[in-house]
């Protein structure tokens, strides 16, 4: 059986491949309309158990611009893991389509699906990781600053899927990252330990602090995400209480480096993790960041569907 190439987390690409993806994404962005038909005749299924604007639309548009087509399957369409085992659904779908983008809850569902599907599987967000977002994030940083290595990023807020993927990408590229989260919302311990080793090998600093001001001081990028992720809704009250003081606002931004840029994966809960003033202000990169999902996802699809498997 052919071993398909998956993208479940940043672990699935080498540092050289990550740089290659960023270069390809830049080409796709420069030549928006002239892509050739790299995915001609290919069909990509999008299985989404959670809502999405950016991930879904950027993948649908990316596939179409590259000459392929998509099938969107919402939670009610296939009821993944309910009507039949995840592995059975994966094996069947792999007989029909050329790749699958899966947005789900438990990360082990993406892993299980991928282990049974002999077509590329892309993690379109799980509770553990959001690797497509991280590709767009580091692409946006490179595009804005013209470099990556040695920059300092401060992540303020929840130690969640977005942070896990972002810290891995930063470590691979030599970006220093300070994460400020409440003690009970720190990033997942195994992921943190592995990323710390990766960062050290690339000469990048990875540190956790509880004080957002300590993280923000001198930062080139201030990054935040929602305090209540999809699936955490029942914890809303407790989380709002725990994260009070972790808002990215004008006061916090003043502590950062001159020329600091603000990033957020969106959707934002305005007035919670970030103020309108900062999100819509001159230092915000959020719309570039959202647009760049399209360009990096084109590069990713081209790599997974056309590239040589290296594993
Ligand atoms: N940033 C992001 O993944 O957005 P969506 O949830 O809208 O896809
Ligand atoms: N952490 C957020 C990211 C949304 C793109 C969530 O999982 O809901």
Coordinates of C-alpha atoms and ligand atoms in Angstrom, one line a residue:
X1 CA 0.0 0.0 0.0
X2 CA 1.3 3.5 -0.9
X3 CA 2.2 5.4 2.2
X4 CA 0.5 8.8 1.8
X5 CA 2.1 12.0 3.1
X6 CA 0.1 13.6 5.9
X7 CA 0.2 17.0 7.6
X8 CA -1.2 16.4 11.1
X9 CA 1.3 18.7 12.9
X10 CA 4.6 20.5 12.2
X11 CA 6.3 17.2 13.0
X12 CA 5.3 16.0 9.5
X13 CA 7.7 18.4 7.8
X14 CA 11.4 19.0 8.0
X15 CA 12.9 22.5 8.6
X16 CA 14.0 22.5 5.0
X17 CA 10.5 21.6 3.8
X18 CA 9.0 24.3 6.0
X19 CA 11.3 26.9 4.3
X20 CA 10.3 25.4 1.0
X21 CA 6.6 25.8 1.7
X22 CA 7.2 29.4 2.7
X23 CA 9.0 30.0 -0.6
X24 CA 6.3 28.3 -2.6
X25 CA 3.5 30.3 -0.8
X26 CA 5.3 33.5 -1.7
X27 CA 5.3 32.4 -5.4
X28 CA 1.6 31.6 -5.2
X29 CA 0.9 35.0 -3.7
X30 CA 3.0 36.8 -6.3
X31 CA 1.4 35.0 -9.2
X32 CA -2.2 34.8 -7.9
X33 CA -3.9 33.8 -11.2
X34 CA -1.2 31.8 -12.9
X35 CA -0.8 28.5 -11.1
X36 CA -1.1 25.9 -13.8
X37 CA -3.4 23.0 -13.0
X38 CA -1.4 21.2 -10.3
X39 CA -4.5 19.6 -8.9
X40 CA -6.3 19.0 -12.2
X41 CA -8.8 16.1 -11.8
X42 CA -8.1 15.8 -8.1
X43 CA -10.9 15.8 -5.5
X44 CA -10.3 16.9 -1.9
X45 CA -12.8 16.1 0.8
X46 CA -13.3 18.6 3.7
X47 CA -14.7 16.9 6.8
X48 CA -15.5 19.6 9.4
X49 CA -17.0 18.7 12.8
X50 CA -16.6 22.4 13.9
X51 CA -17.5 25.6 12.0
X52 CA -14.9 27.5 9.9
X53 CA -14.6 30.5 7.7
X54 CA -10.9 30.7 6.9
X55 CA -9.8 27.1 6.9
X56 CA -12.7 25.9 4.8
X57 CA -12.9 28.8 2.3
X58 CA -9.1 29.0 1.9
X59 CA -8.9 25.3 1.1
X60 CA -11.9 25.3 -1.2
X61 CA -10.5 28.3 -3.1
X62 CA -7.0 26.9 -3.1
X63 CA -8.1 23.5 -4.6
X64 CA -10.2 25.2 -7.3
X65 CA -7.5 27.7 -8.3
X66 CA -5.2 24.7 -8.7
X67 CA -7.7 23.0 -11.0
X68 CA -9.2 20.5 -8.6
X69 CA -12.6 20.2 -6.8
X70 CA -13.8 19.8 -3.3
X71 CA -16.6 18.0 -1.4
X72 CA -17.6 19.6 1.9
X73 CA -18.9 17.2 4.5
X74 CA -20.3 18.9 7.7
X75 CA -20.8 17.0 10.9
X76 CA -24.4 16.0 10.1
X77 CA -23.4 14.6 6.7
X78 CA -21.1 11.8 7.9
X79 CA -21.3 11.8 11.7
X80 CA -17.7 10.7 11.9
X81 CA -17.1 8.1 14.6
X82 CA -20.9 7.6 15.2
X83 CA -22.3 5.8 12.2
X84 CA -19.3 3.6 11.8
X85 CA -15.7 3.4 13.2
X86 CA -13.4 6.3 12.1
X87 CA -11.2 3.7 10.4
X88 CA -14.0 2.4 8.2
X89 CA -15.0 5.8 7.1
X90 CA -11.4 6.7 6.3
X91 CA -10.8 3.6 4.3
X92 CA -13.9 4.2 2.2
X93 CA -13.4 7.8 1.6
X94 CA -9.8 7.2 0.5
X95 CA -11.3 5.1 -2.3
X96 CA -13.2 8.1 -3.6
X97 CA -11.0 11.2 -3.0
X98 CA -7.4 12.2 -3.4
X99 CA -6.9 14.0 -0.1
X100 CA -8.9 14.8 3.1
X101 CA -8.8 17.9 5.3
X102 CA -10.2 17.1 8.7
X103 CA -11.3 19.5 11.4
X104 CA -12.3 17.6 14.6
X105 CA -12.0 17.6 18.4
X106 CA -9.6 14.9 19.7
X107 CA -6.3 14.9 18.0
X108 CA -6.3 11.1 18.1
X109 CA -9.3 11.1 15.7
X110 CA -7.1 12.8 13.1
X111 CA -4.3 10.4 13.7
X112 CA -6.7 7.4 13.6
X113 CA -8.3 8.7 10.4
X114 CA -4.8 9.2 8.8
X115 CA -3.6 5.8 9.8
X116 CA -6.4 4.2 7.9
X117 CA -6.5 6.4 4.8
X118 CA -3.9 5.9 2.1
X119 CA -4.4 9.4 0.8
X120 CA -2.9 12.6 2.3
X121 CA -4.7 13.8 5.4
X122 CA -4.4 17.4 6.6
X123 CA -5.3 18.5 10.1
X124 CA -7.6 21.5 9.6
X125 CA -7.6 22.0 13.4
X126 CA -7.8 19.6 16.3
X127 CA -7.9 20.3 20.0
X128 CA -4.1 19.8 20.1
X129 CA -2.9 21.5 17.0
X130 CA -3.7 23.9 14.2
X131 CA -0.7 23.5 11.8
X132 CA -2.2 25.2 8.7
X133 CA -2.6 28.3 10.8
X134 CA 1.0 28.2 12.0
X135 CA 2.2 28.0 8.3
X136 CA 0.3 31.2 7.6
X137 CA 1.5 32.8 10.8
X138 CA 5.2 32.3 10.1
X139 CA 4.7 33.2 6.4
X140 CA 3.1 36.5 7.5
X141 CA 6.0 37.2 9.9
X142 CA 8.5 36.6 7.2
X143 CA 6.6 38.7 4.7
X144 CA 6.4 41.6 7.1
X145 CA 9.8 41.6 8.7
X146 CA 11.8 40.1 5.8
X147 CA 13.4 37.5 8.2
X148 CA 12.5 35.0 10.9
X149 CA 15.6 33.9 12.9
X150 CA 16.1 35.9 16.1
X151 CA 12.7 37.7 16.1
X152 CA 10.9 37.6 19.4
X153 CA 7.2 36.6 19.6
X154 CA 5.0 36.9 22.7
X155 CA 1.9 34.8 22.8
X156 CA -0.6 36.0 25.4
X157 CA -3.6 33.9 26.5
X158 CA -4.6 30.2 26.3
X159 CA -2.1 27.4 25.9
X160 CA -4.2 25.9 23.1
X161 CA -4.0 24.3 19.7
X162 CA -2.9 27.6 18.0
X163 CA -0.1 28.0 20.4
X164 CA 1.1 24.4 20.1
X165 CA 1.4 24.7 16.3
X166 CA 2.9 28.2 16.4
X167 CA 5.5 27.4 19.0
X168 CA 6.6 24.4 17.0
X169 CA 6.9 26.5 13.8
X170 CA 8.8 29.2 15.7
X171 CA 11.2 26.7 17.2
X172 CA 12.0 25.2 13.8
X173 CA 12.7 28.7 12.3
X174 CA 14.7 30.1 15.2
X175 CA 12.1 32.5 16.4
X176 CA 12.2 33.2 20.2
X177 CA 8.8 32.6 21.8
X178 CA 7.6 33.7 25.2
X179 CA 4.2 32.3 26.2
X180 CA 2.2 34.1 28.9
X181 CA -0.7 32.0 30.2
X182 CA -2.4 31.4 33.5
X183 CA -0.6 28.5 35.3
X184 CA -3.6 26.2 34.8
X185 CA -3.8 26.9 31.1
X186 CA -0.2 26.2 30.2
X187 CA 0.5 24.4 26.9
X188 CA 0.4 20.6 26.9
X189 CA 3.5 19.3 28.7
X190 CA 4.7 16.7 26.1
X191 CA 4.4 19.2 23.3
X192 CA 6.2 21.8 25.4
X193 CA 9.1 19.5 26.2
X194 CA 9.5 18.4 22.6
X195 CA 9.4 22.0 21.4
X196 CA 11.9 23.1 24.0
X197 CA 14.4 20.6 22.6
X198 CA 13.7 21.7 19.1
X199 CA 14.1 25.4 20.0
X200 CA 17.3 24.8 21.8
X201 CA 18.7 23.0 18.7
X202 CA 17.9 26.0 16.6
X203 CA 19.3 28.6 19.0
X204 CA 15.8 29.9 19.8
X205 CA 14.5 30.7 23.3
X206 CA 11.2 29.2 24.4
X207 CA 9.9 30.3 27.8
X208 CA 6.7 30.3 29.8
X209 CA 5.8 33.1 32.1
X210 CA 2.6 33.9 33.9
X211 CA 2.9 37.7 33.5
X212 CA 1.8 39.0 30.1
X213 CA 3.9 42.1 30.6
X214 CA 7.0 40.1 31.1
X215 CA 6.3 38.3 27.8
X216 CA 5.4 41.5 25.9
X217 CA 8.5 43.5 26.8
X218 CA 10.5 44.1 23.7
X219 CA 8.5 41.6 21.6
X220 CA 8.5 42.0 17.8
X221 CA 5.1 40.2 17.5
X222 CA 2.3 40.1 20.0
X223 CA 0.0 37.1 19.3
X224 CA -3.2 36.1 20.9
X225 CA -6.2 33.8 20.4
X226 CA -9.6 33.3 22.0
X227 CA -9.9 32.3 25.7
X228 CA -12.8 30.0 24.9
X229 CA -12.0 27.7 22.0
X230 CA -14.6 25.6 20.1
X231 CA -15.5 22.8 22.4
X232 CA -14.7 24.7 25.6
X233 CA -18.0 26.6 25.7
X234 CA -19.2 25.1 29.0
X235 CA -16.0 26.6 30.6
X236 CA -16.7 30.1 29.4
X237 CA -17.4 31.7 32.8
X238 CA -14.3 30.1 34.6
X239 CA -12.1 30.9 31.6
X240 CA -13.2 34.6 31.4
X241 CA -12.3 34.8 35.1
X242 CA -8.9 33.1 34.7
X243 CA -7.8 35.1 31.7
X244 CA -8.7 38.5 33.0
X245 CA -5.4 40.4 32.8
X246 CA -4.3 38.6 29.6
X247 CA -5.9 41.0 27.2
X248 CA -3.8 42.4 24.3
X249 CA -4.6 46.1 24.6
X250 CA -2.8 49.5 24.0
X251 CA -1.2 49.4 27.4
X252 CA 0.4 46.0 26.7
X253 CA 1.4 47.0 23.2
X254 CA 3.4 49.9 24.6
X255 CA 5.8 47.5 26.3
X256 CA 6.6 45.7 23.0
X257 CA 9.4 46.7 20.6
X258 CA 8.9 49.7 18.4
X259 CA 7.5 48.3 15.1
X260 CA 5.8 45.5 16.9
X261 CA 3.0 43.8 15.0
X262 CA -0.1 42.2 16.4
X263 CA -1.4 38.9 15.2
X264 CA -4.5 36.8 15.9
X265 CA -5.7 33.7 14.0
X266 CA -9.3 34.9 14.1
X267 CA -12.2 34.6 14.8
X268 CA -11.6 37.1 17.6
X269 CA -13.8 37.6 20.7
X270 CA -13.4 41.4 20.6
X271 CA -13.2 43.0 24.0
X272 CA -12.0 39.7 25.6
X273 CA -8.5 38.7 24.5
X274 CA -8.0 41.8 22.3
X275 CA -9.5 45.3 22.1
X276 CA -11.0 46.7 18.9
X277 CA -8.4 49.5 19.0
X278 CA -5.5 47.0 18.7
X279 CA -7.2 44.5 16.4
X280 CA -8.1 47.3 14.0
X281 CA -5.1 49.4 14.6
X282 CA -2.1 50.2 12.4
X283 CA 0.1 47.5 14.0
X284 CA -2.4 44.7 13.3
X285 CA -1.5 42.1 10.6
X286 CA -4.6 40.0 11.1
X287 CA -6.1 40.5 7.6
X288 CA -2.8 39.7 5.9
X289 CA -2.5 36.6 8.2
X290 CA -6.0 35.5 7.2
X291 CA -5.3 36.0 3.5
X292 CA -2.1 34.1 3.7
X293 CA -4.0 31.0 4.7
X294 CA -4.9 30.7 1.0
X295 CA -1.3 31.0 -0.2
X296 CA 0.3 28.6 2.3
X297 CA -2.5 26.0 1.8
X298 CA -1.9 26.0 -2.0
X299 CA 1.8 25.3 -1.3
X300 CA 0.9 22.6 1.1
X301 CA -1.6 20.9 -1.2
X302 CA 0.9 21.0 -4.1
X303 CA 3.6 19.4 -1.8
X304 CA 1.4 16.7 -0.5
X305 CA -0.4 15.8 -3.7
X306 CA 2.4 16.2 -6.2
X307 CA 5.6 16.0 -4.2
X308 CA 7.7 13.0 -3.6
X309 CA 7.1 11.2 -0.3
X310 CA 10.2 11.5 1.7
X311 CA 9.2 9.1 4.5
Ligands
LIG1 N1 -8.2 30.7 11.9 C1 -9.1 29.8 11.6 O1 -8.8 28.6 11.5 O2 -10.3 30.2 11.3 P1 -11.6 29.3 11.0 O3 -12.0 28.7 12.3 O4 -12.7 30.3 10.5 O5 -11.3 28.3 9.9
LIG2 N1 -8.3 28.1 19.4 C1 -9.4 28.3 18.5 C2 -8.9 28.6 17.1 C3 -9.9 28.8 16.1 C4 -9.3 29.0 14.7 C5 -10.4 27.2 18.6 O1 -9.9 26.0 18.6 O2 -11.6 27.4 18.6

